[in-house]
Coordinates of C-alpha atoms in Angstrom, one line a residue:
M1 CA -0.1 28.3 10.6
N2 CA -3.7 28.8 7.7
I3 CA -6.6 28.4 9.7
H4 CA -9.6 27.2 7.4
A5 CA -13.2 28.2 8.9
G6 CA -15.8 28.9 5.9
P7 CA -17.0 31.0 5.0
N8 CA -16.9 33.5 8.2
D9 CA -13.1 33.0 8.6
I10 CA -11.5 34.4 11.2
S11 CA -8.2 36.3 11.0
L12 CA -7.0 38.1 13.9
V13 CA -3.4 38.9 14.9
D14 CA -2.4 36.5 17.2
P15 CA -2.4 33.1 15.5
R16 CA -2.5 31.2 19.1
S17 CA -5.8 32.8 19.8
S18 CA -6.9 32.8 16.4
V19 CA -7.0 29.0 17.0
A20 CA -8.8 28.6 20.4
D21 CA -11.0 31.2 19.0
V22 CA -12.1 28.9 16.5
F23 CA -11.6 25.5 19.9
S24 CA -14.3 28.6 21.9
R25 CA -16.8 29.5 19.2
Q26 CA -17.0 25.4 18.9
R27 CA -16.8 24.7 21.9
K28 CA -20.2 27.2 23.2
A29 CA -22.0 26.4 19.1
G30 CA -22.1 22.8 20.8
W31 CA -24.1 23.6 23.5
A32 CA -27.1 25.7 21.8
R33 CA -27.3 22.8 18.9
R34 CA -27.6 20.6 21.6
S35 CA -31.2 21.1 20.5
D36 CA -31.5 20.7 16.7
F37 CA -29.2 19.1 15.8
D38 CA -30.3 16.6 15.5
C39 CA -30.6 13.0 12.4
K40 CA -32.0 15.0 10.3
A41 CA -29.9 18.3 10.6
R42 CA -26.9 15.1 10.7
I43 CA -28.4 13.5 7.0
A44 CA -27.7 17.0 5.5
A45 CA -24.7 16.9 6.8
L46 CA -23.5 14.6 5.4
N47 CA -25.6 15.2 2.0
R48 CA -23.7 18.8 1.5
L49 CA -20.0 16.6 1.9
R50 CA -21.4 14.3 -0.1
E51 CA -22.1 16.4 -2.8
V52 CA -19.1 18.9 -2.7
L53 CA -16.6 15.8 -3.4
Q54 CA -18.8 14.2 -5.5
R55 CA -18.6 18.0 -8.2
R56 CA -15.0 18.2 -6.8
E57 CA -13.6 15.2 -8.0
A58 CA -11.3 15.9 -10.8
D59 CA -10.1 18.7 -7.9
I60 CA -9.4 15.2 -6.2
V61 CA -7.1 13.7 -8.4
A62 CA -5.3 16.3 -9.6
A63 CA -4.8 17.9 -5.7
L64 CA -3.2 14.1 -4.7
Y65 CA -1.0 13.7 -8.4
A66 CA 0.3 17.0 -7.3
D67 CA 1.5 15.6 -4.2
F68 CA 2.6 12.3 -5.1
R69 CA 1.3 11.1 -8.3
K70 CA -1.3 8.8 -7.1
P71 CA -3.0 7.3 -10.4
E72 CA -6.6 8.7 -10.7
S73 CA -8.1 5.2 -10.7
E74 CA -6.5 4.4 -6.9
V75 CA -7.4 8.1 -6.3
K76 CA -11.2 7.4 -6.2
L77 CA -11.6 3.4 -5.7
T78 CA -9.2 4.2 -2.1
E79 CA -9.3 7.8 -1.3
I80 CA -13.4 8.9 -2.7
L81 CA -15.5 5.8 -2.7
P82 CA -14.4 4.6 2.1
V83 CA -15.7 7.7 2.5
L84 CA -18.9 7.9 0.1
Q85 CA -20.0 4.6 0.8
E86 CA -19.3 5.7 4.8
I87 CA -21.5 8.3 3.9
A88 CA -24.4 6.3 2.7
H89 CA -24.0 3.6 5.5
T90 CA -24.1 6.3 8.0
K91 CA -28.0 7.2 6.8
R92 CA -29.2 4.1 6.3
H93 CA -28.8 3.3 9.9
L94 CA -28.0 6.1 11.7
K95 CA -31.2 6.9 13.3
G96 CA -31.3 3.7 15.0
W97 CA -28.2 4.3 15.8
M98 CA -29.0 7.3 17.7
R99 CA -32.2 6.0 19.2
P100 CA -32.6 5.3 23.2
R101 CA -32.2 1.1 23.8
R102 CA -33.9 0.1 26.6
A103 CA -31.7 -1.7 28.9
A104 CA -33.6 -4.1 31.0
A105 CA -33.9 -4.2 34.8
T106 CA -31.8 -6.7 37.2
L107 CA -33.8 -7.8 40.7
G108 CA -31.3 -5.2 42.9
V109 CA -33.4 -2.6 41.0
F110 CA -37.1 -4.3 40.4
G111 CA -39.0 -1.2 39.8
T112 CA -36.5 1.1 38.2
K113 CA -37.0 1.8 33.7
A114 CA -33.2 2.0 32.0
R115 CA -32.3 3.5 28.5
I116 CA -28.7 3.9 27.2
R117 CA -29.1 7.3 25.6
P118 CA -26.3 8.4 22.5
E119 CA -24.9 12.1 23.0
P120 CA -22.1 13.8 21.0
K121 CA -19.1 14.4 23.4
G122 CA -18.9 18.0 22.2
V123 CA -16.1 18.8 20.4
C124 CA -13.1 17.0 18.4
L125 CA -9.7 17.4 16.5
I126 CA -8.7 14.7 14.0
I127 CA -5.3 14.7 13.1
A128 CA -5.1 12.8 9.4
P129 CA -2.2 11.0 8.3
W130 CA -0.5 11.9 4.3
N131 CA -1.1 8.5 3.2
Y132 CA -4.7 9.1 1.7
P133 CA -4.9 12.4 3.4
L134 CA -9.0 13.2 2.0
N135 CA -9.4 9.8 3.0
L136 CA -8.1 9.9 6.9
A137 CA -9.7 13.6 6.9
F138 CA -13.3 12.5 5.8
G139 CA -14.4 9.2 6.6
P140 CA -13.9 10.0 10.5
L141 CA -15.4 13.2 10.9
V142 CA -18.8 11.1 9.2
S143 CA -18.5 9.9 12.3
A144 CA -18.1 12.3 14.2
L145 CA -20.3 14.2 12.4
A146 CA -24.0 11.5 12.9
A147 CA -22.6 11.7 16.1
G148 CA -23.6 15.4 16.7
N149 CA -20.4 16.9 17.2
S150 CA -18.9 19.7 16.0
A151 CA -14.5 18.9 14.9
I152 CA -11.3 20.5 14.3
I153 CA -9.3 19.1 10.7
K154 CA -5.0 19.3 11.1
P155 CA -4.5 18.1 7.8
S156 CA -0.9 17.0 7.0
E157 CA 2.1 19.3 5.8
L158 CA 3.6 16.8 3.9
T159 CA 0.3 17.0 1.2
P160 CA -0.4 20.3 1.2
A161 CA -2.4 20.5 -2.3
T162 CA -4.5 18.0 -0.6
S163 CA -4.3 19.8 3.3
A164 CA -5.1 22.6 1.5
L165 CA -8.0 21.6 -0.9
I166 CA -9.8 19.8 2.3
A167 CA -9.6 23.1 4.0
D168 CA -11.7 24.8 0.9
I169 CA -14.3 21.9 1.1
V170 CA -14.6 22.2 4.4
A171 CA -15.3 25.9 3.9
E172 CA -17.2 25.5 1.5
T173 CA -19.4 23.0 2.5
F174 CA -19.2 23.2 6.8
S175 CA -20.2 27.3 8.8
P176 CA -16.6 27.0 11.2
D177 CA -19.3 26.2 14.3
L178 CA -19.8 22.8 12.6
V179 CA -16.4 22.3 11.4
A180 CA -13.2 24.3 10.5
V181 CA -9.3 23.2 9.4
I182 CA -6.3 24.3 11.1
E183 CA -3.4 24.2 8.7
G184 CA 0.2 23.7 10.0
D185 CA 3.2 21.2 10.8
A186 CA 4.3 20.0 14.1
A187 CA 3.7 23.5 16.1
A188 CA -0.1 23.9 14.7
A189 CA -1.0 20.0 16.2
Q190 CA 1.3 20.6 19.1
E191 CA -1.0 23.8 19.7
L192 CA -3.8 21.6 18.9
L193 CA -3.4 19.4 21.0
A194 CA -2.3 21.9 24.0
L195 CA -6.4 22.4 24.4
P196 CA -9.6 20.6 26.2
F197 CA -11.0 18.4 22.8
D198 CA -13.6 16.1 24.3
H199 CA -12.4 13.5 21.1
I200 CA -9.2 12.6 19.4
F201 CA -9.2 10.6 16.8
F202 CA -5.6 10.1 15.4
T203 CA -3.8 8.4 11.9
G204 CA -0.7 7.9 11.6
S205 CA 2.5 5.9 14.1
P206 CA 2.5 4.8 16.7
Q207 CA 5.6 6.8 18.2
V208 CA 3.5 10.0 17.5
G209 CA -0.1 8.6 19.8
K210 CA 2.1 7.4 22.3
L211 CA 2.3 11.5 21.8
V212 CA -1.3 11.5 20.9
M213 CA -2.1 10.3 23.9
E214 CA 0.3 11.8 26.4
A215 CA -1.3 15.4 25.6
A216 CA -4.8 13.8 26.1
A217 CA -4.4 12.5 29.7
K218 CA -4.2 15.9 30.2
S219 CA -7.1 16.6 29.9
L220 CA -8.0 12.9 30.1
A221 CA -9.9 13.4 26.3
S222 CA -10.6 10.5 24.9
V223 CA -8.5 9.4 22.0
T224 CA -9.4 6.3 19.3
L225 CA -5.8 6.1 17.7
E226 CA -5.4 4.1 14.4
L227 CA -1.9 3.3 14.5
G228 CA -0.1 0.8 12.1
G229 CA 3.2 -2.2 12.9
K230 CA 4.7 -4.5 10.6
S231 CA 2.0 -6.1 9.3
P232 CA 2.5 -9.9 8.2
V233 CA 1.6 -12.6 5.7
I234 CA 1.6 -16.7 5.8
I235 CA 1.4 -18.6 2.2
G236 CA 0.1 -22.1 3.9
P237 CA 1.1 -25.2 1.6
T238 CA -2.3 -25.4 0.0
A239 CA -3.0 -21.9 -0.8
N240 CA -3.7 -20.8 -4.6
L241 CA -0.6 -19.3 -5.6
K242 CA -1.3 -17.4 -8.3
K243 CA -4.7 -15.7 -5.8
A244 CA -3.2 -15.2 -3.0
A245 CA 0.3 -13.3 -5.8
R246 CA -2.6 -10.5 -7.0
N247 CA -3.5 -9.6 -3.9
I248 CA -0.4 -9.3 -2.0
V249 CA 1.2 -7.4 -4.8
W250 CA -2.3 -5.1 -4.8
G251 CA -2.1 -4.7 -1.3
K252 CA 2.1 -4.0 -0.6
F253 CA 2.1 -2.0 -4.4
A254 CA -0.8 0.7 -4.2
N255 CA 0.0 3.7 -2.7
N256 CA 3.5 2.5 -3.4
G257 CA 3.5 0.0 -0.1
Q258 CA 2.8 3.8 2.6
T259 CA -0.7 2.0 3.7
C260 CA -0.6 0.8 7.0
I261 CA -2.1 -2.3 6.6
A262 CA 0.0 -3.0 3.4
P263 CA 1.5 -6.5 3.8
D264 CA 4.6 -6.1 5.1
H265 CA 7.0 -9.7 5.0
V266 CA 5.3 -12.5 3.7
F267 CA 6.2 -16.2 5.7
V268 CA 5.9 -18.5 2.7
H269 CA 6.3 -22.4 3.3
R270 CA 9.8 -23.5 2.0
T271 CA 8.1 -26.0 -0.3
I272 CA 6.3 -23.4 -2.3
A273 CA 8.5 -20.8 -2.3
P274 CA 10.6 -20.9 -5.8
E275 CA 6.3 -20.9 -7.1
F276 CA 5.2 -18.4 -5.7
S277 CA 7.9 -15.2 -5.7
E278 CA 8.2 -16.2 -9.6
A279 CA 4.1 -15.6 -9.6
V280 CA 5.0 -13.0 -7.4
M281 CA 7.6 -11.6 -9.9
A282 CA 5.0 -12.2 -12.7
E283 CA 2.0 -10.1 -11.9
I284 CA 4.7 -7.5 -10.6
G285 CA 5.5 -7.3 -14.1
R286 CA 1.6 -6.9 -15.7
V287 CA -0.2 -4.2 -13.2
Y288 CA 3.1 -2.1 -13.1
G289 CA 5.6 -2.7 -16.4
R290 CA 8.9 -5.7 -15.8
T291 CA 12.1 -3.5 -15.9
P292 CA 12.0 -0.4 -14.4
E293 CA 11.5 1.8 -17.5
A294 CA 8.4 0.0 -17.9
Q295 CA 7.2 0.5 -13.6
K296 CA 8.6 4.6 -14.5
M297 CA 6.5 5.4 -16.7
T298 CA 3.1 3.4 -16.8
P299 CA 0.7 6.1 -14.6
D300 CA -0.1 3.5 -12.0
Y301 CA 2.7 3.9 -10.1
C302 CA 2.7 6.2 -7.2
R303 CA 5.7 7.9 -5.9
I304 CA 7.3 8.0 -2.3
V305 CA 5.3 11.1 -0.7
N306 CA 9.4 12.7 -0.2
D307 CA 12.8 13.2 -0.5
R308 CA 12.7 12.0 4.0
H309 CA 11.2 9.0 3.4
F310 CA 12.8 8.3 0.6
S311 CA 16.2 8.2 1.6
R312 CA 14.7 6.5 4.3
I313 CA 13.4 3.6 2.4
A314 CA 16.4 3.0 -0.4
G315 CA 18.9 3.6 2.6
L316 CA 16.8 0.4 4.0
I317 CA 17.1 -1.3 1.1
E318 CA 21.1 -0.9 0.7
D319 CA 20.9 -1.7 4.0
A320 CA 19.4 -5.6 3.7
R321 CA 21.4 -5.7 0.5
A322 CA 24.6 -4.6 2.5
K323 CA 24.5 -7.5 5.4
S324 CA 24.0 -10.2 2.0
A325 CA 20.0 -9.8 1.6
R326 CA 18.7 -11.3 -1.9
I327 CA 17.7 -8.6 -4.0
L328 CA 15.1 -12.0 -6.4
L329 CA 13.4 -8.7 -8.4
G330 CA 14.1 -4.6 -8.0
G331 CA 16.0 -2.3 -5.8
Q332 CA 16.2 0.0 -8.3
T333 CA 15.9 4.0 -7.3
D334 CA 15.7 7.7 -9.2
A335 CA 15.9 10.0 -6.4
A336 CA 14.3 12.8 -8.6
Q337 CA 11.7 11.1 -9.2
K338 CA 11.0 9.8 -5.9
F339 CA 10.8 6.2 -7.4
V340 CA 11.9 3.7 -5.6
A341 CA 10.8 0.2 -8.0
P342 CA 8.8 -3.0 -6.9
T343 CA 11.7 -5.3 -4.7
L344 CA 11.1 -8.4 -3.3
I345 CA 13.8 -9.1 -1.3
S346 CA 15.1 -12.6 0.3
H347 CA 17.0 -14.0 2.8
I348 CA 16.4 -11.8 5.3
T349 CA 18.2 -11.7 9.4
P350 CA 17.5 -9.8 12.9
E351 CA 20.4 -7.5 12.3
M352 CA 18.5 -6.1 9.1
A353 CA 17.0 -2.5 9.4
I354 CA 14.0 -4.5 7.3
S355 CA 13.6 -6.9 9.8
R356 CA 12.7 -4.3 12.6
E357 CA 11.1 -0.8 11.2
E358 CA 7.2 -0.2 8.7
L359 CA 8.9 -0.8 6.3
F360 CA 5.5 1.9 4.1
G361 CA 7.2 1.2 1.1
P362 CA 7.3 -0.8 -1.9
I363 CA 9.5 -3.5 -0.9
L364 CA 8.5 -7.0 0.0
P365 CA 10.6 -9.7 2.2
I366 CA 9.7 -13.5 1.2
I367 CA 10.5 -15.4 4.8
E368 CA 10.4 -18.9 3.7
Y369 CA 9.4 -21.5 6.9
D370 CA 9.3 -25.0 7.0
D371 CA 7.6 -25.0 11.2
V372 CA 4.5 -22.4 11.4
D373 CA 4.8 -22.5 14.9
R374 CA 8.4 -20.9 14.9
V375 CA 6.7 -18.4 12.5
V376 CA 3.7 -17.0 14.8
D377 CA 6.2 -17.8 17.9
Q378 CA 8.2 -14.6 16.0
I379 CA 4.5 -12.6 15.5
N380 CA 3.6 -12.5 19.2
S381 CA 7.2 -12.0 20.5
N382 CA 6.9 -8.7 18.1
P383 CA 3.7 -5.8 18.9
K384 CA 0.9 -6.5 18.2
P385 CA -0.1 -5.3 14.8
L386 CA -3.1 -3.5 12.3
A387 CA -3.2 -6.7 10.4
L388 CA -2.9 -9.9 9.4
Y389 CA -2.7 -12.2 6.4
V390 CA -3.2 -15.6 5.7
F391 CA -3.2 -17.5 2.3
D392 CA -4.4 -21.6 2.2
N393 CA -7.4 -23.9 1.0
D394 CA -6.6 -25.4 4.0
Q395 CA -9.7 -24.1 7.0
A396 CA -8.0 -25.8 9.9
F397 CA -4.4 -23.9 8.6
V398 CA -6.0 -20.2 8.8
E399 CA -8.4 -21.1 12.3
D400 CA -4.9 -22.2 13.7
I401 CA -3.2 -18.9 13.2
I402 CA -5.8 -16.1 13.8
K403 CA -6.4 -18.2 17.7
R404 CA -2.8 -18.3 18.2
T405 CA -2.0 -14.8 17.4
S406 CA -3.2 -11.1 18.0
S407 CA -4.0 -8.9 16.1
G408 CA -7.0 -5.5 15.3
A409 CA -8.2 -7.4 12.0
V410 CA -7.4 -10.3 9.6
G411 CA -7.5 -11.5 6.1
V412 CA -8.4 -14.6 5.1
N413 CA -6.9 -15.1 1.2
L414 CA -7.3 -10.9 0.8
T415 CA -5.5 -8.4 1.8
V416 CA -6.2 -4.2 3.3
V417 CA -10.5 -5.0 1.8
H418 CA -11.2 -4.8 5.3
F419 CA -10.6 -1.4 5.0
L420 CA -13.5 -1.4 2.9
H421 CA -16.2 -3.4 4.7
P422 CA -18.3 -1.1 6.8
N423 CA -20.1 -3.4 9.3
L424 CA -16.4 -4.6 11.0
P425 CA -14.6 -2.8 12.7
F426 CA -11.0 -0.7 11.9
G427 CA -8.9 -1.1 14.9
G428 CA -6.1 -1.1 16.6
V429 CA -4.6 -3.4 19.6
N430 CA -2.0 -1.9 21.9
N431 CA 0.4 -0.4 19.9
S432 CA -1.1 -0.4 16.5
G433 CA -4.4 0.8 18.7
I434 CA -6.5 1.9 20.3
G435 CA -10.2 2.1 20.0
A436 CA -12.5 1.8 16.4
A437 CA -13.8 3.2 13.5
H438 CA -16.1 2.8 10.9
G439 CA -19.7 2.4 10.7
V440 CA -21.5 1.9 13.8
F441 CA -17.8 1.5 16.0
G442 CA -17.3 5.2 14.1
F443 CA -19.9 6.6 16.1
R444 CA -19.7 4.6 19.3
A445 CA -16.4 6.2 19.1
F446 CA -17.8 9.7 19.4
S447 CA -20.8 8.6 21.4
H448 CA -20.6 9.0 24.6
E449 CA -23.6 6.8 26.0
K450 CA -24.9 8.0 29.0
A451 CA -27.4 5.9 31.4
I452 CA -30.8 7.2 32.5
L453 CA -32.5 5.6 35.3
E454 CA -36.2 6.5 36.8
D455 CA -37.7 5.3 39.7
S456 CA -41.6 3.9 38.7
Y457 CA -42.2 1.7 42.2
S458 CA -38.5 0.3 43.3
I459 CA -38.0 0.1 47.1
V460 CA -34.3 0.2 46.6
H461 CA -35.3 2.8 49.5
M462 CA -35.7 0.5 52.4
L463 CA -31.9 0.0 52.4
Y464 CA -31.4 3.7 53.8
P465 CA -30.6 4.5 56.9
P466 CA -30.7 4.5 59.9
Y467 CA -30.3 0.8 60.1
T468 CA -32.0 -0.4 62.1
G469 CA -32.5 -3.9 63.5
F470 CA -34.7 -4.1 60.3
V471 CA -33.0 -2.2 57.7
K472 CA -29.9 -4.3 58.5
R473 CA -32.3 -7.8 58.2
F474 CA -33.2 -6.5 54.9
I475 CA -30.2 -5.5 53.6
S476 CA -27.9 -9.2 54.8
L477 CA -31.9 -11.5 53.2
V478 CA -30.3 -8.9 49.9
V479 CA -27.1 -9.6 50.0
K480 CA -27.7 -13.6 50.4
V481 CA -30.8 -13.6 47.6
L482 CA -29.1 -11.3 44.8
G483 CA -25.7 -11.9 46.0

């Protein structure tokens, strides 16, 4: 386990006491900082982060290529841009978000003045995943700093080059009393989760999310859980198939399918299924190459992050093949390169592992349907997904799907792009997540909204004991009027 805490690095013999000491220093400094970490100071911190990210763009690109051959343009679009946009959006609106809000008095508290004041929660833990390691470490950090908190970031050990770079960027940018990085494996995460953080922001699988929530419960820390699930796509009978194919191919195969809101599987109306499959295959060929050899050579196609995940994805394909699924395209793998070709599969049955597991890789099952009611029933019989996508030109069809399903978000005639909308909450529901991120929703997640009530000329004291005859009659009157 490595601790990166800025220029005043802590170096103690016992690494356990080092982690605890970083936490203790942040908690102590947080109370002292409450009076001077105002809007101007928070924006200055965000400006420092922006400047370092922009200056070290080449290092970021190199680290993500080293970890899983992520293309340079994809790094800029999906790792750097979201963080820079979050910073810019936050800076524009932070003064308004921080401003106390007046709360109108009701008759029962007539004569009082009420306001709601956002205040920092305190010391926050950000546990970032490996699939978008930079974006999902620094995006939540922007919200944490905007709300006035300090933070400890635990990046993923599965992307070691990016993890080390995150630690280096933080050490260059922030005081250790404000932001620190703890590198390490699951044991480091467990050690951190044993500390009484004021808020925990976790991005990862539902299985690990449950462990994080269990750990947070011990100190009653609040949590934001960005999880996942099998995000379905429904292609209606009047959909623009070329547009659907273009959006689905990008949303599915960017980052080699290792995206929590990637289309997991597609339900397509039987009357247009052959045409849709052809459109998707043509789009894959246009974007990544028409053969596995070409797809290996293109600089635009990422790789699976490690051998374990490669074996899991290859196993999903082989399991489906052995159970009589039809491989429409792809299916080729290369363990040495951790390469899995863009793969389309049809004739899916419930017995196949791809029907149950979140795929998190470049496999796209295509499922034909005649009756959309059955599709809705199937979706609703499974855990609520992080995203659901509908493609159709009939707005009534789209609205019907939205009303009859539950998901963290819905994309209509597009995929994944809702993540980039700074005025939309990003988050799941139940199994796919708790709480929301981005923009004002991220600011609120890392803030406590303190209620403040001030007396001016209220008569509430007339309801206090001793309960004389007059007080009893007055209470009865109040109950009758206000109840």
